[in-house]
XYZ file of C-alpha atoms in Angstrom:
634
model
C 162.128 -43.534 -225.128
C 161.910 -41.605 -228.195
C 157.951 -39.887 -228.291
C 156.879 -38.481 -230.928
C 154.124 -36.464 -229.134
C 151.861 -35.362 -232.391
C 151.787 -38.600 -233.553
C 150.352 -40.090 -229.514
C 148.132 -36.660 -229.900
C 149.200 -35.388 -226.329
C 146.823 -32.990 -225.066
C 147.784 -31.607 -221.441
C 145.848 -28.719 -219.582
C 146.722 -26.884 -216.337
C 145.323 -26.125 -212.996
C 147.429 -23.600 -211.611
C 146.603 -23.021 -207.435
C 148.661 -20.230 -205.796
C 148.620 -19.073 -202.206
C 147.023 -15.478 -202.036
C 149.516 -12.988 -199.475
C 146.329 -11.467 -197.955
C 146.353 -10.054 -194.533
C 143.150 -12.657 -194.040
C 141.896 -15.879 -194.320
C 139.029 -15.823 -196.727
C 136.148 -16.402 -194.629
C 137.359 -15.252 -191.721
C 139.600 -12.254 -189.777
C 142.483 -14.958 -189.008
C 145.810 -13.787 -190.622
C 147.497 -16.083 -193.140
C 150.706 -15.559 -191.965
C 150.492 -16.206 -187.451
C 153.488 -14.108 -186.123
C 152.633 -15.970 -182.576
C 151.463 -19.305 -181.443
C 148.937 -18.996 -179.338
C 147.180 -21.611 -177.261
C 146.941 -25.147 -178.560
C 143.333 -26.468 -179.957
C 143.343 -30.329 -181.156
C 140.359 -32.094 -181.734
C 138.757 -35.100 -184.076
C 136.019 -35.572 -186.626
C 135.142 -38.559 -188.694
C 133.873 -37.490 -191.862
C 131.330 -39.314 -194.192
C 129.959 -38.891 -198.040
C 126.491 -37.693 -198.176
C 124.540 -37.519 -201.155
C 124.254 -34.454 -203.645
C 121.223 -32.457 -204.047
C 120.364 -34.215 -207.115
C 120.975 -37.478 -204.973
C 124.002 -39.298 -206.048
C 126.990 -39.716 -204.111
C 130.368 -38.677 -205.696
C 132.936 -41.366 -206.288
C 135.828 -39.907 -204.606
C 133.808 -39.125 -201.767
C 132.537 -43.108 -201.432
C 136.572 -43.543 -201.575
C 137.847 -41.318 -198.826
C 134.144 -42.760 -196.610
C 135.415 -46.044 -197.083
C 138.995 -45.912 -195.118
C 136.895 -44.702 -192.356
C 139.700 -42.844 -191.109
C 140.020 -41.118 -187.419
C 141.106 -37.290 -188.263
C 143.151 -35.474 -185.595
C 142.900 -31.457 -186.565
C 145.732 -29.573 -184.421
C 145.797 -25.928 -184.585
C 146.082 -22.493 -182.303
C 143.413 -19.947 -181.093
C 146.039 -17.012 -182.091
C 145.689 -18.504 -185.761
C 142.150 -20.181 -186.181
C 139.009 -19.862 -185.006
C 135.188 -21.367 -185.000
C 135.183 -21.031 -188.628
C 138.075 -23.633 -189.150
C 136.498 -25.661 -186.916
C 133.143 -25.488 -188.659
C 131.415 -24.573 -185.654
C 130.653 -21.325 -187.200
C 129.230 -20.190 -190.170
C 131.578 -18.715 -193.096
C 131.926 -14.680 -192.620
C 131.725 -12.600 -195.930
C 134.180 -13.370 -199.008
C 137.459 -11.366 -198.458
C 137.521 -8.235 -200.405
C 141.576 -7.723 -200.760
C 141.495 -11.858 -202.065
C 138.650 -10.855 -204.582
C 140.466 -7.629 -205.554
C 143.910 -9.872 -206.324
C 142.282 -12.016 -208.234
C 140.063 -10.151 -210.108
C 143.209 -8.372 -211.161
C 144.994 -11.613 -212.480
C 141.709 -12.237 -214.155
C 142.262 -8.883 -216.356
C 146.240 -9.503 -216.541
C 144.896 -12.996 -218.349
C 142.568 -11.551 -220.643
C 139.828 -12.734 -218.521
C 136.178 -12.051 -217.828
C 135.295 -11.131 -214.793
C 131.640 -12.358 -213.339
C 128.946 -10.135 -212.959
C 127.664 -11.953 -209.358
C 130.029 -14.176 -207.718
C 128.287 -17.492 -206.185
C 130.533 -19.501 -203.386
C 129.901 -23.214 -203.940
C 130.340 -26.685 -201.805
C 132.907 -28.821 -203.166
C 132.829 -32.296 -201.525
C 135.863 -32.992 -200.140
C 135.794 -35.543 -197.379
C 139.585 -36.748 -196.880
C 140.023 -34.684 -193.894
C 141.489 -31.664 -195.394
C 138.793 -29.055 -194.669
C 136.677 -29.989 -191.357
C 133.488 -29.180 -193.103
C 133.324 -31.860 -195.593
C 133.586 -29.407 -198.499
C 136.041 -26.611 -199.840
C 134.466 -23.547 -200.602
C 134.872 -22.280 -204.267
C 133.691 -19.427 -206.242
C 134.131 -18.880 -210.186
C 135.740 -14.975 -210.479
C 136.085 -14.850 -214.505
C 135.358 -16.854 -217.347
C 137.651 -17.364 -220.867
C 140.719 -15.021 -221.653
C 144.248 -16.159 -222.474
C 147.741 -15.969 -222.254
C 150.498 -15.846 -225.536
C 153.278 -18.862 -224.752
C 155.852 -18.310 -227.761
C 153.515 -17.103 -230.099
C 150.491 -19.248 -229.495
C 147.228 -18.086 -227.552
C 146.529 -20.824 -224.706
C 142.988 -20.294 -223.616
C 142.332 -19.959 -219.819
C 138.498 -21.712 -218.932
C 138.084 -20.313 -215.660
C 140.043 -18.698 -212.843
C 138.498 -19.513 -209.442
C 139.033 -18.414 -205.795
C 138.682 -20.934 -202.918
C 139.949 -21.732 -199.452
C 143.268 -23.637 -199.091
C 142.891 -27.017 -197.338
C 144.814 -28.197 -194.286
C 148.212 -29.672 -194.173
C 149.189 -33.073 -193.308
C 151.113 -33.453 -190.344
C 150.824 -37.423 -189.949
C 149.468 -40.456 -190.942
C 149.396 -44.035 -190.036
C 146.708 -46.986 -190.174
C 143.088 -45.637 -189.530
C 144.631 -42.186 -188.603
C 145.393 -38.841 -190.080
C 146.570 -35.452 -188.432
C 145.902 -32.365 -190.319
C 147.320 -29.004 -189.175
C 144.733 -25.904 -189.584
C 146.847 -22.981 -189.872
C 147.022 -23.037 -193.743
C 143.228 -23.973 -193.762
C 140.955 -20.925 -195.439
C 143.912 -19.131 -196.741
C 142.719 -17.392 -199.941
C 143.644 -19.726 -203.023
C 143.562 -19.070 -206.626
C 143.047 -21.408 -209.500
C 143.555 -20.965 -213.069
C 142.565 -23.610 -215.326
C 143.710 -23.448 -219.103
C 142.188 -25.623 -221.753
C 143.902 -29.060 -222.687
C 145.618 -27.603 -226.149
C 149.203 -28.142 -224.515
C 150.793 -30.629 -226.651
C 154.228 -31.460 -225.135
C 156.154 -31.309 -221.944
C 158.254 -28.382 -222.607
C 154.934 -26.265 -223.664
C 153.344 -27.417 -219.857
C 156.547 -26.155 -218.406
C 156.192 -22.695 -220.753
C 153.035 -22.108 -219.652
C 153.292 -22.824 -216.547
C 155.829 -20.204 -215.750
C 154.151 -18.085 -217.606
C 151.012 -17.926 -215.753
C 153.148 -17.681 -212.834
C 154.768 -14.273 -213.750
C 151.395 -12.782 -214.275
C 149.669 -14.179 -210.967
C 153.508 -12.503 -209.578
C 152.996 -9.563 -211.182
C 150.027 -8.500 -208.737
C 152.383 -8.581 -206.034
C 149.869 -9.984 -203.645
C 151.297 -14.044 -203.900
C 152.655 -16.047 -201.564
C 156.336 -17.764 -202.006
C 158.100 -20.757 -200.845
C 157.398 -24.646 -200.607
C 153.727 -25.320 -200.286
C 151.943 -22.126 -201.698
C 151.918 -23.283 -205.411
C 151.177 -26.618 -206.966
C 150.387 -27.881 -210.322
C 147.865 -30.005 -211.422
C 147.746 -31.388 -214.337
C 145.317 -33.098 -216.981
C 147.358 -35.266 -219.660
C 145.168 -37.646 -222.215
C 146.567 -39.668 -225.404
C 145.046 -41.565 -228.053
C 143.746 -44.505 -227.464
C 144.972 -43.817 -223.453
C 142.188 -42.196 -220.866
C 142.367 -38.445 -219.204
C 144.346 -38.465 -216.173
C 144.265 -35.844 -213.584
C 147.624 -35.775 -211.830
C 147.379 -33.526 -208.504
C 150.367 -31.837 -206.440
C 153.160 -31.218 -208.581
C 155.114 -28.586 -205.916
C 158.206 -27.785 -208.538
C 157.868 -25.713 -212.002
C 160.772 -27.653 -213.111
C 159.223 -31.143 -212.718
C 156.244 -30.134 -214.912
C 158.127 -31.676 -217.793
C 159.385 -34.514 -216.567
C 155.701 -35.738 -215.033
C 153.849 -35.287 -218.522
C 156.779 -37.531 -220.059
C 156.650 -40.116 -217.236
C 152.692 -40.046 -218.166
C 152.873 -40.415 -221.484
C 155.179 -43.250 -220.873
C 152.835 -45.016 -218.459
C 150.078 -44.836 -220.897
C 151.909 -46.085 -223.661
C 153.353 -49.498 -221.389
C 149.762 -50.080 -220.216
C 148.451 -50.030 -223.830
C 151.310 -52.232 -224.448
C 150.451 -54.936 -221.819
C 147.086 -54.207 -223.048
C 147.839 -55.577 -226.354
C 149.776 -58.037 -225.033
C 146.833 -60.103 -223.019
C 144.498 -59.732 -226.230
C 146.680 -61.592 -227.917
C 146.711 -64.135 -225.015
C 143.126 -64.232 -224.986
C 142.660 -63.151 -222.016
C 139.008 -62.993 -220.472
C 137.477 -60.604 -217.732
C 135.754 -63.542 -216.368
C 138.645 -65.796 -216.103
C 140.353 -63.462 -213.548
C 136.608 -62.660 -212.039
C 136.053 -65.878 -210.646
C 139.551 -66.298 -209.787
C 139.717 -68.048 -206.540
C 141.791 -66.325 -203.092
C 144.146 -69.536 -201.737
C 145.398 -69.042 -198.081
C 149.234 -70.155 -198.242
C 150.022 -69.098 -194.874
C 151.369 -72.671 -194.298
C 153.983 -72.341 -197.021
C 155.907 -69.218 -195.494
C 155.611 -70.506 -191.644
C 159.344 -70.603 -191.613
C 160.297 -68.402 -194.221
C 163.696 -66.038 -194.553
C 161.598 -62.540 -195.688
C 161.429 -60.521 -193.099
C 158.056 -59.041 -194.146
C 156.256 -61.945 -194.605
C 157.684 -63.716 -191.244
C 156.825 -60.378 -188.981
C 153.239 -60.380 -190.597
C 152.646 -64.428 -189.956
C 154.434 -63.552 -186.518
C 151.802 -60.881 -185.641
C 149.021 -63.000 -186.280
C 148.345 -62.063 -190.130
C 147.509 -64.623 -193.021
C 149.476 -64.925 -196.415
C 147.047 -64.457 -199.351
C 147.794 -65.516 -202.850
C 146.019 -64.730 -205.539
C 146.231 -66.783 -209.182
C 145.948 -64.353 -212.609
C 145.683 -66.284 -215.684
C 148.508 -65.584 -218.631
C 149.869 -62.470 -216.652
C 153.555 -64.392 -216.422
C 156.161 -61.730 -217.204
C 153.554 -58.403 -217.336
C 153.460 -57.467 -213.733
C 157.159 -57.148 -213.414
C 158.123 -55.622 -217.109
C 159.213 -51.695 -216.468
C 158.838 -49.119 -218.846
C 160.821 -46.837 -217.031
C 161.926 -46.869 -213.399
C 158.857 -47.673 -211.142
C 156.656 -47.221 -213.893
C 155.183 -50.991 -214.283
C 152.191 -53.257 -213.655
C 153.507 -54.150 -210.462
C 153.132 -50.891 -208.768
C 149.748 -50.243 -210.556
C 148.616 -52.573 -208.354
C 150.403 -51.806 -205.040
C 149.218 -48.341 -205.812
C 145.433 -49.400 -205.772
C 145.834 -51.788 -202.603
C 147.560 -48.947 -200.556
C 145.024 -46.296 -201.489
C 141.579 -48.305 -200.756
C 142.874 -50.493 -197.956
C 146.421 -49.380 -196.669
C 147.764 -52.876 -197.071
C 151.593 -53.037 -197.762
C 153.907 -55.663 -198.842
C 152.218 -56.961 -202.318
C 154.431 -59.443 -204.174
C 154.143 -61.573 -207.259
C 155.493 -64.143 -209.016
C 157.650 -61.668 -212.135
C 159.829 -60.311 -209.215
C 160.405 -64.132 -207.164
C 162.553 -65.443 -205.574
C 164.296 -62.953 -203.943
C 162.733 -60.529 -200.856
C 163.707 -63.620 -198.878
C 161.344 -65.671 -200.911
C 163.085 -68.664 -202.164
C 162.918 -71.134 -205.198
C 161.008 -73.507 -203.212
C 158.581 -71.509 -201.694
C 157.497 -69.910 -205.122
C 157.683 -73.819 -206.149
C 155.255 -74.132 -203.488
C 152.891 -71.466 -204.390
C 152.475 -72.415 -207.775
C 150.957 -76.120 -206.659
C 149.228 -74.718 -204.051
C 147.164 -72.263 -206.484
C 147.202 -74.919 -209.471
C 149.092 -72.605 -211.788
C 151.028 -72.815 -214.512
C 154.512 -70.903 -216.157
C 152.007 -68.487 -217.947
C 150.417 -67.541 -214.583
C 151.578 -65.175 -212.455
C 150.827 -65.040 -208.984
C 150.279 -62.388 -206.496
C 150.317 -62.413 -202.644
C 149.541 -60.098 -199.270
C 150.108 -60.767 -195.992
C 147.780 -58.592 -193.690
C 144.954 -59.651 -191.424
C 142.647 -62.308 -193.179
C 139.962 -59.692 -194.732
C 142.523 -56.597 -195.586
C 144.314 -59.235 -197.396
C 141.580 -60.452 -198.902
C 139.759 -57.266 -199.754
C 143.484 -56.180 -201.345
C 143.533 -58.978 -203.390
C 139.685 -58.022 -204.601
C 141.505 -54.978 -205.821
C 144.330 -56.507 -207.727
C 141.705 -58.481 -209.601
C 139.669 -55.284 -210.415
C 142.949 -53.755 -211.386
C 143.618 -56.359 -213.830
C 140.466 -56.628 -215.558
C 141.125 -52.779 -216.192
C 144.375 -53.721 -217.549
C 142.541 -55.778 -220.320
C 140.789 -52.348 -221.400
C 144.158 -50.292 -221.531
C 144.074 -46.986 -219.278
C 141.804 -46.156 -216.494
C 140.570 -42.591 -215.901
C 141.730 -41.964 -212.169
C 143.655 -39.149 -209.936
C 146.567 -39.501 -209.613
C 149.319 -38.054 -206.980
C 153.002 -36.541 -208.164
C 156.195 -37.885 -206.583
C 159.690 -36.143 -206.446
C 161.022 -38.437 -209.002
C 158.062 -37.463 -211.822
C 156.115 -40.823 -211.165
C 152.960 -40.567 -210.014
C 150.564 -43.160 -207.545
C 146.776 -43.865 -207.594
C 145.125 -41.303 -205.649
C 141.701 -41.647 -206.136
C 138.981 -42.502 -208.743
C 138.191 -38.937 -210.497
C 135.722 -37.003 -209.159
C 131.863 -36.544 -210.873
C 129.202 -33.635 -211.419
C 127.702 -34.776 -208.067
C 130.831 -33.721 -206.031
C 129.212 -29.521 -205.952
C 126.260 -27.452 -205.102
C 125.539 -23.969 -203.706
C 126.903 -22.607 -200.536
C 123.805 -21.690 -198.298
C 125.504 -19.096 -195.834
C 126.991 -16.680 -197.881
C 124.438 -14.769 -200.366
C 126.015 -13.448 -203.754
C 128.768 -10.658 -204.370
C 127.851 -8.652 -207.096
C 131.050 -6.957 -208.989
C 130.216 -3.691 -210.087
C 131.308 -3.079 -213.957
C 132.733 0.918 -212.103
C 134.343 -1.298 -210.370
C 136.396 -3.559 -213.071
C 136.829 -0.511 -214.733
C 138.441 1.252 -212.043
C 140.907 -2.147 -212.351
C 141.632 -2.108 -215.714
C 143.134 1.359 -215.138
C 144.993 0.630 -212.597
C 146.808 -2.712 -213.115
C 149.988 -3.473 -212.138
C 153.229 -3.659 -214.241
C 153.961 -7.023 -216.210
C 157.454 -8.938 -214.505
C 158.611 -7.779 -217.567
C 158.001 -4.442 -217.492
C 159.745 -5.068 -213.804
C 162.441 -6.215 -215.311
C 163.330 -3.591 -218.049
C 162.438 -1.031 -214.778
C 165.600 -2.510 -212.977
C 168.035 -2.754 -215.807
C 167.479 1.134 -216.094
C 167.187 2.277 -212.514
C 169.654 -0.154 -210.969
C 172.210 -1.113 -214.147
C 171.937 -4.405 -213.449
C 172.090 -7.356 -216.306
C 169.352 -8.487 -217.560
C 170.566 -12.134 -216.512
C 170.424 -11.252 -212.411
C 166.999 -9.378 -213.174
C 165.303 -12.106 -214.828
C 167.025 -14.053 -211.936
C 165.888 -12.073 -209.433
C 162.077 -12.293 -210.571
C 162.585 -15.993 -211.245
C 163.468 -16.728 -207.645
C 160.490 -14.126 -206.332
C 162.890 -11.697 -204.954
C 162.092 -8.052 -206.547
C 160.533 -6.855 -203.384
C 163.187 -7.965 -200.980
C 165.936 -6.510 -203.352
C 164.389 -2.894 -203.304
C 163.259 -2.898 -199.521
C 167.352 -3.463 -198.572
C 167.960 -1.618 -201.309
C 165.567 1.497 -199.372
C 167.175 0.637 -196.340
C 170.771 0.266 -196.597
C 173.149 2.281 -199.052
C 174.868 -1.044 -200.382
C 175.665 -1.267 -204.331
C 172.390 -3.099 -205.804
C 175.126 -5.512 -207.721
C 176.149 -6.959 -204.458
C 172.650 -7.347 -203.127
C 171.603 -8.841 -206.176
C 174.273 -11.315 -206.329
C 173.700 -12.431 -202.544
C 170.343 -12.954 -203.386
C 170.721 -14.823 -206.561
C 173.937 -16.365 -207.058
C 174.852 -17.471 -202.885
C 171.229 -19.100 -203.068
C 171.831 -20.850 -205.661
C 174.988 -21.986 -204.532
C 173.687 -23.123 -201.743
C 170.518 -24.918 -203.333
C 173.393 -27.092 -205.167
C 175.177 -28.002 -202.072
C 171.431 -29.341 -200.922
C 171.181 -26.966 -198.029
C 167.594 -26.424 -197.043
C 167.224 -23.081 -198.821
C 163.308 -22.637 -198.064
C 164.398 -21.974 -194.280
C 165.817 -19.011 -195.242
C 163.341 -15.801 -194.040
C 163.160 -12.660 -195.671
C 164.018 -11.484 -192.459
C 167.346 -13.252 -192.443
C 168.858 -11.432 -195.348
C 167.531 -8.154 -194.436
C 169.025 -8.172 -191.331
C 172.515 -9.586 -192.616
C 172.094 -6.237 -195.159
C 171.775 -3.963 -192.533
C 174.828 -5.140 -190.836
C 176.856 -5.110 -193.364
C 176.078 -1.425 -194.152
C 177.236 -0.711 -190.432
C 180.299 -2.337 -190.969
C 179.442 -5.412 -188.469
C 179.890 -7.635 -190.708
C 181.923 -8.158 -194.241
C 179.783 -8.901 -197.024
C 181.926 -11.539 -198.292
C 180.581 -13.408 -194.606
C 177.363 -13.761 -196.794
C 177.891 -17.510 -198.076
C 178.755 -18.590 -194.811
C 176.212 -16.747 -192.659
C 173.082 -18.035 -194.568
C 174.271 -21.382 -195.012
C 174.637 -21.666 -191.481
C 171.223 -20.416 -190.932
C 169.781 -22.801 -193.482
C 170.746 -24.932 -190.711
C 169.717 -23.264 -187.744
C 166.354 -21.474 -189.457
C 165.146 -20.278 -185.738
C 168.602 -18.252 -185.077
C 169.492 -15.079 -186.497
C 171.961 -13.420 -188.041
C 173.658 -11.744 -184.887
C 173.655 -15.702 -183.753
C 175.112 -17.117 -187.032
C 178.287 -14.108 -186.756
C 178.766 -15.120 -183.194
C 178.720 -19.148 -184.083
C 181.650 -18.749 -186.982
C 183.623 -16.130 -185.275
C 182.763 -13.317 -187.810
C 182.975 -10.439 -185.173
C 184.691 -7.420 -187.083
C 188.455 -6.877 -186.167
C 190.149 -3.805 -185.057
C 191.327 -1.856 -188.091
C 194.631 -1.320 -186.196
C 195.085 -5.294 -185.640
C 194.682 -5.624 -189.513
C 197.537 -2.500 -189.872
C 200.298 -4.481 -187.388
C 199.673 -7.777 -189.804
C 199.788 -6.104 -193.325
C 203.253 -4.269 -191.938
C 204.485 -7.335 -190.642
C 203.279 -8.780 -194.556
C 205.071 -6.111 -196.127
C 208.180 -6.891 -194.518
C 208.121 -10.236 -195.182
C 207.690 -10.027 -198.763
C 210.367 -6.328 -199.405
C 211.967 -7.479 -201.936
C 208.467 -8.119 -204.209
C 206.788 -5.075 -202.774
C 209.824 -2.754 -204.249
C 210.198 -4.681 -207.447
C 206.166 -5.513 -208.569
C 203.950 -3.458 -206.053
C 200.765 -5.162 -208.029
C 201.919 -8.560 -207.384
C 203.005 -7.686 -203.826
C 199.265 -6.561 -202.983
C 198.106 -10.005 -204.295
C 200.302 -11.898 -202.007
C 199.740 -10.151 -199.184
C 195.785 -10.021 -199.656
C 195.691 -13.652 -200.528
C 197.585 -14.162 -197.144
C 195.128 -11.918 -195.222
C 191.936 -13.046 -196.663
C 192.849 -16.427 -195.237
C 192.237 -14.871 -191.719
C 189.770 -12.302 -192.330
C 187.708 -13.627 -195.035
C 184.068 -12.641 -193.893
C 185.648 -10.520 -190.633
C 186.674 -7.265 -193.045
C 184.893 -5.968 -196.146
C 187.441 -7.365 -198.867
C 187.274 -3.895 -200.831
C 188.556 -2.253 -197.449
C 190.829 -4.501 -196.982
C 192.405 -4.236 -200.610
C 192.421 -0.451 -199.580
C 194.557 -0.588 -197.074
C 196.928 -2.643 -198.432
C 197.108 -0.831 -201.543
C 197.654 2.308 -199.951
C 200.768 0.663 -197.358
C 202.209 -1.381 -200.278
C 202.751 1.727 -202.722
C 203.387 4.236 -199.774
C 206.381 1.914 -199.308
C 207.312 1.993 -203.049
C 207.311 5.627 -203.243
């Protein structure tokens, strides 16, 4: 679909949340990064909203209260403690968290507070045990230049990460509480983005400055996007968790999209004169009868179990709940979205997408009697226990009246694909209010000062630093800082006398190769590549082994190196082993080594790389035969 996105006025604006590397937690003395487990602590809570101080209860809150959900919190006592599990009071803000991002705050033009104030932010899902996240406002305004326009940054925030999801089924969620109270930044930018590329621009942009302070976490799960993406005549959307820079793009399109089909089925049952009462008043028909000995699988195992078939009629909808935009982007799944998120009821159908799902002609026949409909009807069913079936239906009907006003406002979740799912409804004003056990944390103007002179180097004052010092190209620099590895490169660089072009290629190049080939590259460890550095610079190991090694320990992320050399037979080989075969080469191939000594040295490495490849540093190698192969010339 060609968008023309000035025309749709597009307006997008970013939250960007990275993972503070602080030796900390930040409201407590647990580290953020557990080099032991310690003993096991599970527990369970069931959370509930509560009202604000001004006495209204946030919407989001009523949403998560409603599922009524048993929460399982597994963690370890070398790695949380009473203040995870909220049965002790916050201890004071962490001063290396507020130093880190008081410093992005100046790298983004920002304006640091004079008094810092931790607030309550309702959050009752089960991802912080409390029933709030802590959050505290560090500067105000500032901006950023993304190819030659100012994009203005409204606040930048610190607050405590939230746990991690380790399971969830029916009435059940596990949450793990390592990650919880890790020290999270947030910078929010105002909503003048006005296309996809310019979300992905500045994006990364903001990235390289919260990367210049050094103090950031890397890998999967310590930086997500959210993002806020409006149109004319569409509603503002708050899409939460995208995990990759490169999807950023490809979400705001697949938005824009989704708008644009809804206000075109919007349209669409106008002109059919659609009312909101006509679907209000809509009768629920149980049609259990019809599918008693039906071929779908889903629907027999549900009537099997005990569950009732649901059907549900909505007037002049024929031929809108089925019609796709793009891939999964449709009516349809607007309304299995809802019905999953309020009442975890799966297996919608309807009447655009049967027969088929083991549904046949005749059943559908059926249906359409049995709910008095007509060809301009469509039809939607659930099979679940009598009242979740009923109470999804409820939803589909309150989703469809909304589809007679165009978009709703609602949170929304990111998928790997660039689709996103309902979430939640978006939260209100009545969702914060003031933290009572932590008093204010006044930041001394000395103090910014004493920043300002001292800030760190931009990425890309990094990067003209390592063209000069290192000769490196300005392609594997920019490569390097791209994939967050400027600190490993110089600490092998400090500890092993290897040429930085090597290093740098490992690091870049293998990794990438490797992402390509789908290994799991995230399981790599810092530690990893050190180590297979530091072998290689005592002649353990070949550095052309590198490809091999860490793509076997993709694959085997607890082993180390020393394991993964032992595993593919990469033990070194006796230097006068390698002599015997390159004579024995030589002789096979006289006549070439006396006539073309150049070509002979190709053979006879191509022949011994074959067996050594990874076993002997290739440069040696070529060495050696070099010096037999002319020594026999001469």
């Amino acid at each position: 679909m060609e968008i023309d996105y000035n025309k749709i006025e597009l307006k997008v604006g970013l939250e960007i949340h990275r993972q503070l590397d602080t030796k900390h937690k930040l409201f407590c003395n647990c580290p953020t990064e557990p080099r032991e487990e310690g003993r096991e602590v599970v527990f369970t809570r069931w959370l509930r909203e509560a009202q604000s101080e001004l006495g209204e209860v946030d919407p989001a809150a009523i949403f998560e209260a409603k599922k009524k959900k048993k929460i399982v919190y597994h963690g370890d006592d070398k790695s949380i403690c009473l203040v995870e599990m909220d049965e002790e009071p916050p201890h004071d803000l962490n001063k290396e968290a507020i130093e880190v991002a008081l410093t992005a705050s100046l790298l983004m033009n920002s304006n640091p507070v004079d008094e810092i104030h931790v607030m309550r932010k309702i959050v009752i899902d089960g991802s912080n045990t409390t029933g709030f996240q802590r959050t505290c406002i560090i500067a105000l305004g500032g901006w950023i230049e993304v190819a030659g326009k100012k994009i203005p940054i409204q606040t930048i925030c610190l607050e405590e990460e939230a746990a991690k999801i380790l399971d969830q089924k029916r009435g059940e969620v596990h949450y793990d509480l390592r990650r919880l109270g890790i020290p999270l930044i947030e910078v929010s930018t105002a909503p003048v983005i006005e296309s996809p590329e310019e979300a992905y621009q500045v994006a990364y942009a903001i990235g390289r400055l919260l990367r210049a302070t050094g103090k950031v976490k890397r890998g999967i799960g310590t930086i997500r996007q959210d993002l806020n993406v409006s149109i004319k005549n569409g509603a503002l959307i708050e899409i939460k968790g995208v995990q990759e820079l490169d999807l950023i793009p490809r979400v705001v399109e697949l938005e824009v999209v989704r708008q644009l089909h809804l206000l075109k089925i919007k349209e669409e049952l106008l002109k059919r004169n659609i009312t909101e009462e006509e679907i209000r008043t809509q009768p629920i028909f149980d049609v259990t009868e019809i599918f008693v000995n039906t071929s779908s699988k889903l629907l027999k195992k549900k009537i099997d179990e005990g569950c009732t078939v649901l059907a549900l009629k909505l007037p002049k909808f024929s031929g809108l709940i089925g019609l796709e935009a793009a891939p999964r982007i449709r009516l349809g799944s607007e309304f299995s979205g809802r019905v999953r998120a309020w009442t975890d009821v799966e297996g919608i159908f309807h009447t655009d997408e049967l027969p088929g799902y083991g549904i046949t002609v005749e059943e559908v026949s059926k249906l359409y009697q049995k709910v008095n409909a007509s060809n301009l009807d469509a039809i939607v069913i659930v099979a679940d226990e009598e009242h979740k079936a009923r109470e999804a239906l409820e939803y589909v009907k309150e989703r469809s009246i909304e589809a007679l006003h165009g978009v709703p406002s609602e949170t929304r979740a990111a998928k790997p694909d660039g689709t996103t799912v309902y979430m939640r409804p978006r939260p209100g004003a009545a969702r914060m209010y003031p933290e009572t056990d932590l008093p204010p944390y006044p930041v001394r103007k000395e103090y910014i000062d004493w920043l300002k002179k001292n800030l760190p180097q931009t990425l890309e004052e990094v990067a003209r630093r390592l063209v000069e010092k290192y000769n490196l190209s300005k392609q594997i620099v920019d490569e390097l800082i791209n994939m967050e590895k400027v600190e490993l490169f110089e600490k092998i660089i400090n500890e092993t006398e290897l040429p930085p072009t090597v290093i740098a290629s490992i690091l870049t190049e293998h990794v990438k190769n490797l992402k390509r080939e789908g290994l799991r590259i995230e399981e790599l460890r810092d530690e990893h590549f050190i180590e297979f550095f530091r072998l290689v610079s005592k002649g353990i190991v070949a550095k052309e082994a590198a490809y091999d090694v860490l793509r076997w320990l993709s694959e085997n992320p607890n082993k180390n190196v020393s394991e993964a050399i032992e595993a593919l037979g990469l033990r070194p080989v006796k230097l006068d082993e390698i002599e015997k075969k390159i004579v024995q080469l030589i002789e096979l191939n006289r006549e070439v080594v006396l006539k073309n000594p150049g070509k002979a040295v190709s053979i006879i490495m191509g022949e011994l790389m074959k067996e050594y490849r990874g076993k002997v540093d290739g440069a040696r190698l070529h060495q050696m035969v070099s010096s037999k192969v002319y020594g026999q010339g001469s």
